[in-house]
CSV table of C-alpha atoms in Angstrom, one decimal:
chain,number,residue,atom,x,y,z
A,1,MET,CA,13.3,-31.8,-20.8
A,2,SER,CA,16.6,-32.0,-18.9
A,3,SER,CA,16.9,-35.4,-17.2
A,4,ILE,CA,19.2,-38.0,-15.7
A,5,LEU,CA,18.1,-41.6,-15.6
A,6,ILE,CA,19.5,-44.2,-13.2
A,7,ASP,CA,19.3,-47.6,-14.8
A,8,ASN,CA,20.4,-51.3,-14.6
A,9,LEU,CA,21.2,-51.3,-10.9
A,10,SER,CA,23.0,-54.5,-9.9
A,11,THR,CA,25.1,-56.0,-7.1
A,12,ASP,CA,27.7,-58.8,-7.1
A,13,GLY,CA,28.8,-59.6,-3.6
A,14,GLU,CA,30.5,-56.4,-2.5
A,15,LEU,CA,30.2,-54.5,-5.8
A,16,LEU,CA,27.5,-52.0,-6.8
A,17,GLU,CA,27.0,-50.9,-10.4
A,18,CYS,CA,24.5,-49.0,-12.5
A,19,SER,CA,24.2,-47.0,-15.7
A,20,ILE,CA,23.5,-43.3,-16.1
A,21,ARG,CA,21.7,-41.9,-19.1
A,22,ALA,CA,21.4,-38.1,-19.5
A,23,SER,CA,19.4,-36.0,-21.9
A,24,SER,CA,21.4,-34.4,-24.7
A,25,ASP,CA,21.9,-31.1,-23.0
A,26,LEU,CA,23.5,-32.9,-20.0
A,27,GLU,CA,25.6,-35.5,-21.9
A,28,ARG,CA,28.7,-33.4,-21.5
A,29,PHE,CA,28.6,-33.9,-17.8
A,30,VAL,CA,28.5,-37.7,-17.9
A,31,THR,CA,31.1,-40.1,-19.3
A,32,ASP,CA,30.7,-43.6,-20.7
A,33,GLU,CA,31.7,-45.2,-17.4
A,34,ARG,CA,29.1,-47.1,-15.4
A,35,PHE,CA,28.9,-46.0,-11.8
A,36,ARG,CA,30.8,-48.4,-9.6
A,37,THR,CA,31.4,-48.7,-5.9
A,38,GLU,CA,33.0,-51.5,-4.0
A,39,TYR,CA,32.7,-52.2,-0.3
A,40,ASP,CA,34.4,-54.6,2.1
A,41,VAL,CA,31.1,-56.1,3.2
A,42,SER,CA,28.5,-57.9,1.2
A,43,ILE,CA,25.6,-55.7,0.0
A,44,GLU,CA,23.6,-58.5,-1.6
A,45,ASP,CA,20.8,-58.2,1.0
A,46,VAL,CA,20.5,-54.4,0.9
A,47,PRO,CA,17.3,-53.2,-0.7
A,48,ASP,CA,17.5,-51.5,-4.1
A,49,GLY,CA,16.1,-48.3,-2.6
A,50,VAL,CA,19.2,-48.1,-0.4
A,51,LEU,CA,21.5,-49.3,-3.2
A,52,ALA,CA,20.4,-46.3,-5.3
A,53,ILE,CA,21.6,-43.8,-2.7
A,54,PRO,CA,25.3,-43.7,-3.6
A,55,VAL,CA,24.6,-42.7,-7.3
A,56,LEU,CA,21.8,-40.4,-6.4
A,57,ALA,CA,24.0,-38.6,-4.0
A,58,GLN,CA,26.4,-37.9,-6.9
A,59,VAL,CA,24.1,-37.0,-9.7
A,60,CYS,CA,21.4,-35.0,-7.9
A,61,PRO,CA,23.6,-31.9,-7.4
A,62,VAL,CA,24.5,-32.0,-11.1
A,63,ALA,CA,20.8,-32.2,-12.0
A,64,TRP,CA,20.0,-29.3,-9.6
A,65,ALA,CA,22.6,-27.2,-11.3
A,66,ASN,CA,20.7,-27.6,-14.6
A,67,GLY,CA,17.1,-27.6,-13.4
A,68,ALA,CA,16.9,-31.3,-14.4
A,69,ASP,CA,14.8,-34.2,-13.1
A,70,VAL,CA,16.3,-37.5,-11.9
A,71,TYR,CA,14.5,-40.9,-12.5
A,72,VAL,CA,15.1,-44.1,-10.6
A,73,ASP,CA,13.2,-47.3,-10.2
A,74,GLU,CA,13.3,-47.5,-6.4
A,75,VAL,CA,14.4,-45.2,-3.6
A,76,ASP,CA,14.4,-45.3,0.2
A,77,ALA,CA,11.7,-42.9,1.3
A,78,THR,CA,13.7,-41.5,4.2
A,79,PHE,CA,16.5,-40.6,1.8
A,80,ALA,CA,14.1,-39.1,-0.7
A,81,ARG,CA,12.9,-36.7,2.0
A,82,ALA,CA,16.5,-36.0,2.9
A,83,LEU,CA,17.3,-35.0,-0.7
A,84,GLU,CA,14.5,-32.3,-0.5
A,85,ASP,CA,16.1,-30.8,2.6
A,86,VAL,CA,19.6,-30.9,1.2
A,87,LYS,CA,18.4,-29.4,-2.1
A,88,ALA,CA,16.8,-26.5,-0.2
A,89,SER,CA,20.1,-25.9,1.6
A,90,LEU,CA,22.3,-26.1,-1.5
A,91,CYS,CA,20.0,-23.9,-3.6
A,92,ALA,CA,19.9,-21.3,-0.8
A,93,MET,CA,23.7,-21.3,-0.7
A,94,HIS,CA,24.4,-21.3,-4.5
A,95,ASP,CA,22.5,-19.0,-6.7
A,96,PHE,CA,23.4,-20.9,-9.8
A,97,LEU,CA,21.5,-24.1,-8.7
A,98,GLU,CA,18.0,-24.3,-10.1
A,99,GLY,CA,16.6,-27.4,-8.4
A,100,GLY,CA,14.8,-30.3,-9.9
A,101,THR,CA,12.6,-33.3,-9.0
A,102,LEU,CA,13.3,-36.9,-8.2
A,103,TYR,CA,10.9,-39.4,-9.7
A,104,ALA,CA,10.8,-43.1,-8.6
A,105,ARG,CA,8.6,-46.0,-9.6
A,106,ARG,CA,8.6,-47.1,-5.9
A,107,THR,CA,9.6,-45.8,-2.6
A,108,ILE,CA,10.3,-48.1,0.3
A,109,GLU,CA,10.1,-47.9,4.1
A,110,VAL,CA,12.3,-50.4,5.8
A,111,GLU,CA,13.5,-51.0,9.4
A,112,PRO,CA,17.0,-52.5,9.4
A,113,GLU,CA,18.5,-54.2,12.4
A,114,HIS,CA,20.7,-51.9,14.4
A,115,SER,CA,24.1,-53.3,15.6
A,116,GLY,CA,24.8,-50.3,17.9
A,117,GLU,CA,27.6,-49.4,15.5
A,118,SER,CA,28.6,-45.9,14.5
A,119,GLY,CA,30.8,-44.8,11.7
A,120,LEU,CA,33.3,-41.9,11.1
A,121,LEU,CA,34.7,-40.8,7.8
A,122,PHE,CA,38.4,-40.8,8.6
A,123,THR,CA,41.7,-39.8,7.0
A,124,GLY,CA,43.8,-39.2,10.1
A,125,GLY,CA,43.9,-35.4,9.6
A,126,VAL,CA,43.1,-32.8,12.2
A,127,ASP,CA,39.4,-32.7,11.7
A,128,SER,CA,38.6,-36.5,11.6
A,129,THR,CA,41.1,-37.2,14.4
A,130,CYS,CA,39.4,-34.6,16.6
A,131,SER,CA,36.0,-36.3,15.8
A,132,TYR,CA,37.5,-39.7,16.7
A,133,VAL,CA,38.7,-38.3,20.1
A,134,ARG,CA,35.3,-36.8,20.8
A,135,HIS,CA,33.5,-40.1,19.9
A,136,ARG,CA,36.1,-42.6,21.0
A,137,GLU,CA,33.8,-44.1,23.6
A,138,GLU,CA,31.7,-45.4,20.8
A,139,SER,CA,34.7,-47.1,19.1
A,140,PRO,CA,33.4,-45.8,15.7
A,141,THR,CA,34.2,-47.8,12.6
A,142,LEU,CA,36.7,-45.7,10.7
A,143,ILE,CA,35.6,-45.3,7.0
A,144,SER,CA,38.0,-44.3,4.3
A,145,VAL,CA,37.0,-43.6,0.7
A,146,ARG,CA,38.9,-43.9,-2.5
A,147,GLY,CA,37.6,-41.8,-5.4
A,148,TRP,CA,38.0,-38.2,-4.4
A,149,THR,CA,41.5,-37.1,-3.4
A,150,ILE,CA,42.8,-40.6,-4.2
A,151,THR,CA,41.5,-41.5,-7.7
A,152,PRO,CA,40.6,-45.0,-8.9
A,153,ASP,CA,43.5,-44.8,-11.4
A,154,ALA,CA,46.2,-47.4,-11.1
A,155,ALA,CA,48.7,-44.5,-10.6
A,156,ASP,CA,47.1,-43.9,-7.2
A,157,ASP,CA,47.4,-47.5,-6.0
A,158,GLY,CA,50.4,-46.6,-3.8
A,159,LYS,CA,48.5,-43.7,-2.2
A,160,TRP,CA,45.5,-45.9,-1.4
A,161,ASP,CA,47.7,-48.7,0.0
A,162,ALA,CA,49.4,-46.1,2.2
A,163,LEU,CA,46.1,-44.7,3.5
A,164,ARG,CA,44.7,-48.2,4.1
A,165,ALA,CA,47.8,-49.2,6.1
A,166,ARG,CA,47.8,-46.0,8.1
A,167,VAL,CA,44.1,-46.1,9.0
A,168,SER,CA,44.3,-49.9,9.7
A,169,ASN,CA,47.2,-49.3,12.1
A,170,PHE,CA,45.4,-46.5,13.8
A,171,ALA,CA,42.3,-48.7,14.2
A,172,ASP,CA,44.3,-51.6,15.6
A,173,ASP,CA,46.0,-49.3,18.1
A,174,HIS,CA,42.7,-47.8,19.2
A,175,GLY,CA,40.4,-50.8,19.2
A,176,CYS,CA,38.3,-49.8,16.2
A,177,GLU,CA,37.1,-51.5,13.0
A,178,THR,CA,37.7,-50.2,9.5
A,179,ALA,CA,35.6,-49.9,6.4
A,180,PHE,CA,37.1,-49.1,3.0
A,181,VAL,CA,35.0,-47.9,0.1
A,182,GLU,CA,36.3,-47.6,-3.5
A,183,SER,CA,34.3,-45.7,-6.1
A,184,ASN,CA,34.5,-43.9,-9.5
A,185,MET,CA,32.2,-41.3,-8.1
A,186,LEU,CA,34.1,-38.5,-9.8
A,187,SER,CA,35.3,-40.1,-13.0
A,188,PHE,CA,31.9,-41.5,-14.1
A,189,LEU,CA,30.9,-37.8,-14.2
A,190,ASP,CA,32.9,-35.5,-16.3
A,191,HIS,CA,34.5,-33.7,-13.4
A,192,PRO,CA,36.7,-31.4,-15.6
A,193,MET,CA,33.6,-30.3,-17.5
A,194,LEU,CA,31.8,-29.6,-14.2
A,195,LEU,CA,34.8,-27.5,-13.1
A,196,ALA,CA,34.8,-25.7,-16.5
A,197,HIS,CA,31.2,-24.7,-16.1
A,198,TYR,CA,30.9,-24.0,-12.3
A,199,LYS,CA,34.4,-23.1,-11.1
A,200,ARG,CA,33.5,-19.4,-11.8
A,201,TYR,CA,30.7,-19.6,-9.1
A,202,VAL,CA,32.6,-21.4,-6.3
A,203,ASP,CA,35.8,-20.8,-4.3
A,204,GLY,CA,37.0,-24.5,-4.5
A,205,GLY,CA,36.2,-27.2,-6.9
A,206,TRP,CA,32.8,-28.6,-7.9
A,207,TYR,CA,32.9,-31.5,-5.4
A,208,SER,CA,34.4,-29.5,-2.5
A,209,SER,CA,32.1,-26.5,-2.9
A,210,VAL,CA,28.9,-28.3,-3.9
A,211,GLY,CA,28.8,-32.1,-3.8
A,212,HIS,CA,31.1,-33.7,-1.2
A,213,GLY,CA,28.9,-33.7,2.0
A,214,LEU,CA,26.0,-35.4,0.4
A,215,GLY,CA,28.3,-37.4,-2.0
A,216,LEU,CA,30.6,-38.9,0.6
A,217,LEU,CA,27.9,-39.7,3.1
A,218,GLY,CA,25.5,-41.1,0.5
A,219,LEU,CA,28.3,-43.3,-0.8
A,220,CYS,CA,28.4,-45.1,2.6
A,221,ALA,CA,24.6,-46.0,2.6
A,222,PRO,CA,24.7,-49.6,1.5
A,223,MET,CA,27.7,-50.4,3.8
A,224,ALA,CA,26.0,-48.6,6.7
A,225,TYR,CA,22.7,-50.5,6.1
A,226,ALA,CA,24.6,-53.9,5.9
A,227,ARG,CA,26.5,-53.2,9.1
A,228,GLY,CA,23.5,-51.7,11.0
A,229,MET,CA,25.1,-48.3,11.6
A,230,ALA,CA,22.7,-46.0,13.5
A,231,ASP,CA,25.0,-42.9,13.3
A,232,LEU,CA,27.5,-41.7,10.7
A,233,TYR,CA,29.8,-38.8,11.5
A,234,VAL,CA,31.6,-36.5,9.1
A,235,ALA,CA,34.1,-34.0,10.5
A,236,ALA,CA,33.6,-30.3,10.0
A,237,THR,CA,36.1,-28.4,7.9
A,238,HIS,CA,34.9,-24.9,8.9
A,239,TRP,CA,33.3,-23.7,12.1
A,240,ASP,CA,30.4,-21.6,13.4
A,241,GLY,CA,30.8,-18.0,12.2
A,242,ILE,CA,32.3,-18.9,8.8
A,243,ASP,CA,29.6,-18.6,6.2
A,244,LEU,CA,31.4,-20.0,3.1
A,245,GLU,CA,29.8,-21.7,0.2
A,246,TRP,CA,31.1,-25.2,1.0
A,247,GLY,CA,29.6,-28.6,0.1
A,248,SER,CA,29.8,-30.0,3.7
A,249,ARG,CA,28.0,-27.9,6.4
A,250,PRO,CA,25.6,-28.6,9.2
A,251,ASP,CA,22.7,-27.4,7.0
A,252,ILE,CA,23.6,-30.1,4.5
A,253,ASP,CA,25.1,-33.1,6.3
A,254,ASP,CA,22.7,-33.1,9.3
A,255,HIS,CA,19.8,-33.5,6.8
A,256,VAL,CA,21.4,-36.6,5.2
A,257,ARG,CA,19.7,-39.8,6.4
A,258,TRP,CA,18.3,-43.1,5.2
A,259,ALA,CA,16.6,-46.2,6.6
A,260,GLY,CA,18.2,-46.8,10.0
A,261,THR,CA,21.0,-44.2,9.7
A,262,GLN,CA,21.3,-40.5,10.7
A,263,CYS,CA,24.3,-38.5,9.6
A,264,HIS,CA,26.0,-35.8,11.7
A,265,HIS,CA,28.3,-32.9,10.9
A,266,ASP,CA,30.7,-33.0,13.8
A,267,SER,CA,32.8,-30.5,15.7
A,268,TYR,CA,31.4,-27.4,14.0
A,269,ALA,CA,31.4,-25.5,17.3
A,270,LEU,CA,35.3,-25.7,17.4
A,271,THR,CA,37.7,-23.7,15.3
A,272,ARG,CA,40.6,-25.7,13.7
A,273,GLN,CA,42.9,-24.5,16.5
A,274,GLU,CA,40.5,-25.6,19.1
A,275,ARG,CA,40.3,-29.0,17.4
A,276,LEU,CA,44.1,-29.2,17.7
A,277,ASP,CA,43.6,-28.4,21.4
A,278,VAL,CA,41.3,-31.4,21.8
A,279,ILE,CA,43.9,-33.6,20.1
A,280,ALA,CA,46.7,-32.1,22.2
A,281,ASP,CA,44.9,-32.9,25.4
A,282,TYR,CA,44.3,-36.4,24.2
A,283,ILE,CA,47.9,-36.8,23.3
A,284,ARG,CA,49.0,-35.7,26.7
A,285,SER,CA,46.6,-37.9,28.6
A,286,GLU,CA,46.3,-41.0,26.5
A,287,ASP,CA,48.3,-41.2,23.3
A,288,PRO,CA,51.7,-39.5,23.4
A,289,ASP,CA,52.9,-41.0,20.1
A,290,LEU,CA,49.8,-40.0,18.0
A,291,GLN,CA,50.7,-39.1,14.4
A,292,LEU,CA,48.6,-36.8,12.2
A,293,GLN,CA,48.5,-36.9,8.4
A,294,THR,CA,47.4,-33.8,6.6
A,295,CYS,CA,49.8,-33.4,3.6
A,296,ASN,CA,48.5,-32.2,0.3
A,297,ASP,CA,51.2,-34.0,-1.6
A,298,ARG,CA,51.8,-37.4,0.2
A,299,MET,CA,49.8,-40.1,1.8
A,300,ASP,CA,52.7,-42.0,3.4
A,301,GLY,CA,53.7,-39.2,5.7
A,302,ASN,CA,53.9,-35.4,5.7
A,303,CYS,CA,56.2,-33.6,3.3
A,304,GLY,CA,56.6,-30.7,5.7
A,305,GLU,CA,56.8,-28.2,2.8
A,306,CYS,CA,53.2,-27.7,1.6
A,307,GLU,CA,50.9,-25.0,3.0
A,308,LYS,CA,48.8,-27.5,4.9
A,309,CYS,CA,51.8,-29.1,6.5
A,310,TYR,CA,53.1,-25.8,7.6
A,311,ARG,CA,49.7,-24.7,8.9
A,312,THR,CA,49.3,-27.8,10.9
A,313,ALA,CA,52.8,-27.7,12.3
A,314,VAL,CA,52.3,-24.1,13.5
A,315,GLY,CA,49.0,-25.0,15.0
A,316,LEU,CA,50.7,-27.9,16.9
A,317,ARG,CA,53.3,-25.4,18.2
A,318,LEU,CA,50.5,-23.2,19.4
A,319,THR,CA,49.1,-26.1,21.5
A,320,GLY,CA,52.5,-26.5,23.1
A,321,LEU,CA,53.4,-29.7,21.2
A,322,GLU,CA,56.5,-30.3,19.1
A,323,PRO,CA,55.4,-31.0,15.5
A,324,SER,CA,58.3,-33.3,14.8
A,325,GLN,CA,57.0,-35.7,17.4
A,326,HIS,CA,53.6,-36.0,15.6
A,327,GLY,CA,54.4,-36.3,12.0
A,328,TYR,CA,55.8,-33.0,10.8
A,329,PRO,CA,59.5,-32.2,10.0
A,330,PHE,CA,59.4,-28.7,11.4
A,331,SER,CA,62.0,-26.4,13.0
A,332,ASP,CA,62.4,-22.7,13.7
A,333,ALA,CA,64.2,-22.3,10.3
A,334,ASP,CA,60.9,-23.2,8.6
A,335,TYR,CA,59.2,-20.0,9.7
A,336,ARG,CA,61.3,-18.0,7.2
A,337,ASP,CA,60.4,-20.4,4.3
A,338,LEU,CA,56.7,-20.4,5.3
A,339,ARG,CA,56.6,-16.6,5.3
A,340,ARG,CA,58.4,-16.3,2.0
A,341,SER,CA,56.0,-18.8,0.4
A,342,LEU,CA,52.9,-17.0,1.7
A,343,GLU,CA,54.2,-13.6,0.5
A,344,ARG,CA,55.1,-15.0,-3.0
A,345,GLY,CA,51.7,-16.7,-3.5
A,346,ASP,CA,53.4,-20.1,-4.0
A,347,TRP,CA,50.2,-22.0,-3.2
A,348,VAL,CA,46.7,-22.0,-4.6
A,349,LEU,CA,44.7,-20.9,-1.5
A,350,GLY,CA,41.0,-20.0,-1.0
A,351,GLN,CA,38.8,-18.4,1.6
A,352,ASP,CA,38.9,-21.3,3.9
A,353,GLU,CA,42.7,-20.9,4.3
A,354,ARG,CA,42.1,-17.2,5.0
A,355,HIS,CA,40.0,-18.1,8.0
A,356,MET,CA,42.4,-20.8,9.1
A,357,TRP,CA,45.4,-18.4,9.1
A,358,ALA,CA,43.3,-15.8,10.9
A,359,ASP,CA,42.4,-18.5,13.5
A,360,ILE,CA,46.2,-19.1,14.0
A,361,ARG,CA,46.8,-15.4,14.2
A,362,ASP,CA,44.2,-15.1,17.0
A,363,ARG,CA,45.8,-17.8,19.0
A,364,ALA,CA,49.3,-16.4,18.4
A,365,ARG,CA,48.2,-13.2,20.1
A,366,GLU,CA,47.5,-15.2,23.3
A,367,THR,CA,50.7,-17.3,23.1
A,368,GLU,CA,54.2,-16.6,24.3
A,369,PRO,CA,56.6,-17.5,21.4
A,370,ALA,CA,59.0,-20.3,22.2
A,371,SER,CA,61.9,-18.8,20.2
A,372,PRO,CA,63.1,-15.6,18.5
A,373,ALA,CA,62.2,-17.1,15.1
A,374,GLU,CA,58.7,-17.9,16.2
A,375,ARG,CA,58.3,-14.4,17.7
A,376,THR,CA,59.4,-12.8,14.4
A,377,PHE,CA,56.9,-14.9,12.4
A,378,PHE,CA,54.0,-14.2,14.8
A,379,GLU,CA,54.8,-10.4,14.7
A,380,TRP,CA,54.8,-10.6,10.9
A,381,LEU,CA,51.5,-12.5,10.9
A,382,GLU,CA,49.9,-10.0,13.2
A,383,ASN,CA,50.5,-7.2,10.7
A,384,ALA,CA,50.1,-9.2,7.5
A,385,ASP,CA,47.1,-8.6,5.3
A,386,VAL,CA,45.8,-12.1,5.1
A,387,ASP,CA,43.2,-11.2,2.5
A,388,ALA,CA,45.9,-9.8,0.2
A,389,LEU,CA,48.0,-12.9,0.7
A,390,ILE,CA,45.1,-15.1,-0.4
A,391,SER,CA,44.3,-12.9,-3.3
A,392,THR,CA,47.8,-13.2,-4.8
A,393,SER,CA,47.3,-17.0,-5.1
A,394,GLY,CA,45.0,-18.6,-7.7
A,395,SER,CA,44.9,-21.2,-10.4
A,396,PRO,CA,47.2,-20.5,-13.4
A,397,LEU,CA,45.9,-18.5,-16.4
A,398,THR,CA,46.2,-21.6,-18.6
A,399,HIS,CA,43.8,-23.5,-16.4
A,400,ARG,CA,41.3,-20.7,-16.5
A,401,LEU,CA,41.5,-20.5,-20.3
A,402,LEU,CA,41.0,-24.3,-20.6
A,403,ARG,CA,37.9,-24.0,-18.4
A,404,ALA,CA,36.5,-21.3,-20.6
A,405,GLY,CA,37.2,-23.2,-23.8
A,406,ALA,CA,35.5,-26.4,-22.5
A,407,ARG,CA,32.6,-24.4,-21.2
A,408,ASN,CA,31.8,-22.8,-24.5
A,409,ALA,CA,32.6,-25.7,-26.9
A,410,PRO,CA,29.7,-27.7,-28.4
A,411,ALA,CA,29.3,-31.1,-26.9
A,412,SER,CA,30.4,-32.8,-30.2
A,413,VAL,CA,33.6,-30.8,-30.4
A,414,TYR,CA,34.3,-31.3,-26.7
A,415,ASN,CA,33.8,-35.1,-26.9
A,416,THR,CA,36.2,-35.3,-29.9
A,417,ALA,CA,38.8,-33.3,-28.1
A,418,TYR,CA,38.3,-35.0,-24.7
A,419,PRO,CA,41.4,-37.1,-24.5
A,420,ALA,CA,43.7,-34.1,-25.1
A,421,TRP,CA,41.5,-31.9,-22.8
A,422,LYS,CA,41.7,-34.5,-20.0
A,423,THR,CA,45.5,-34.7,-20.2
A,424,ALA,CA,45.9,-30.9,-20.2
A,425,LYS,CA,43.3,-30.5,-17.5
A,426,ALA,CA,44.4,-33.2,-15.2
A,427,GLY,CA,45.6,-30.8,-12.5
A,428,LEU,CA,42.1,-29.4,-12.2
A,429,ARG,CA,40.8,-32.8,-11.1
A,430,LEU,CA,42.5,-32.1,-7.8
A,431,VAL,CA,40.2,-30.9,-5.0
A,432,ARG,CA,40.9,-30.0,-1.4
A,433,SER,CA,40.0,-32.2,1.5
A,434,ASP,CA,40.8,-31.0,5.0
A,435,ARG,CA,39.6,-34.1,6.8
């Protein structure tokens, strides 16, 4: 029977570790790494049933994709019930998910002490900054995670240092605390192999399309328990009316909960442009020097040349703000380069970008252009076939061939070839995050 076993759960101050054993048919999805997560608060007094949540939040979707069962010694009863609700939502969204059962020797019901604290997953992008503005009266703890878009590899140390510095500076300026979480939540699983098997079913990557709502929130459970957090917010990427197969939605995130903590999918009622409106109002009234960070290529500022930088800069223009004052090197001359890149299919884009550019087009119809170059771009966008622009972009053929080869290779062959596969496939580890 297909199964995943969580074993040897242990803590050492701020470090959580455990082993994962998979049945032979699932071995290709699990590496030899132990699962590890490090917090900046002691988790020694957190019950084992809550300590199990981070790893369960990562492996359960993998199990559900294969009709496998998951075994663990102890689990928080509230989270176990949450998993059933999340499983139902994910299985309803993705036809390829089969489901499975969680088995535990013990379930626990505990009542942690509440500190009145709330938390917000935060990068400084449009979505998480909007959520901060909406909940700033709570002074939420700003939580940043290393392990998804910033990997645990030493090569990403500079990116993590830049993110920590930027979030810490934001927190200092706005009277908030921070929490930093570091995990190998993707590399302990064979993420390239998950992509090889399931990319054909999803618009984004495995984690973005299936796992990241449950995964990122669950990763925070021991820290939230230790700090007494009653509420944990994750900013919406999409909005009401967009029915995309995405791993973080209200029907997933709002189900996630454990002893003492309820999670919330925030700002789903607002489009991305409306979230920029919220930020623009806040800038005008309280924080004129606010800087946003959304770049796909850098963590120490915005490159101003990737699709996401351009999209955010145009959105800021539509709110009446000057992008160059809020982190984006943008001028009228960039409209020509932006149009050219969209027409040539220079970026790998998906259905979420289609909705975001359509959102910009809707707002542009209501906005008087500030310059001839802006007018020309808005007129082009009004008549452009956004669906066609998105369809011309996609992952390179070599990546698709690598996925097919890995998907069809026997596990023994794949494991022998894994080092070369990992090097060739490194680009496919990258997944989008719009928070």
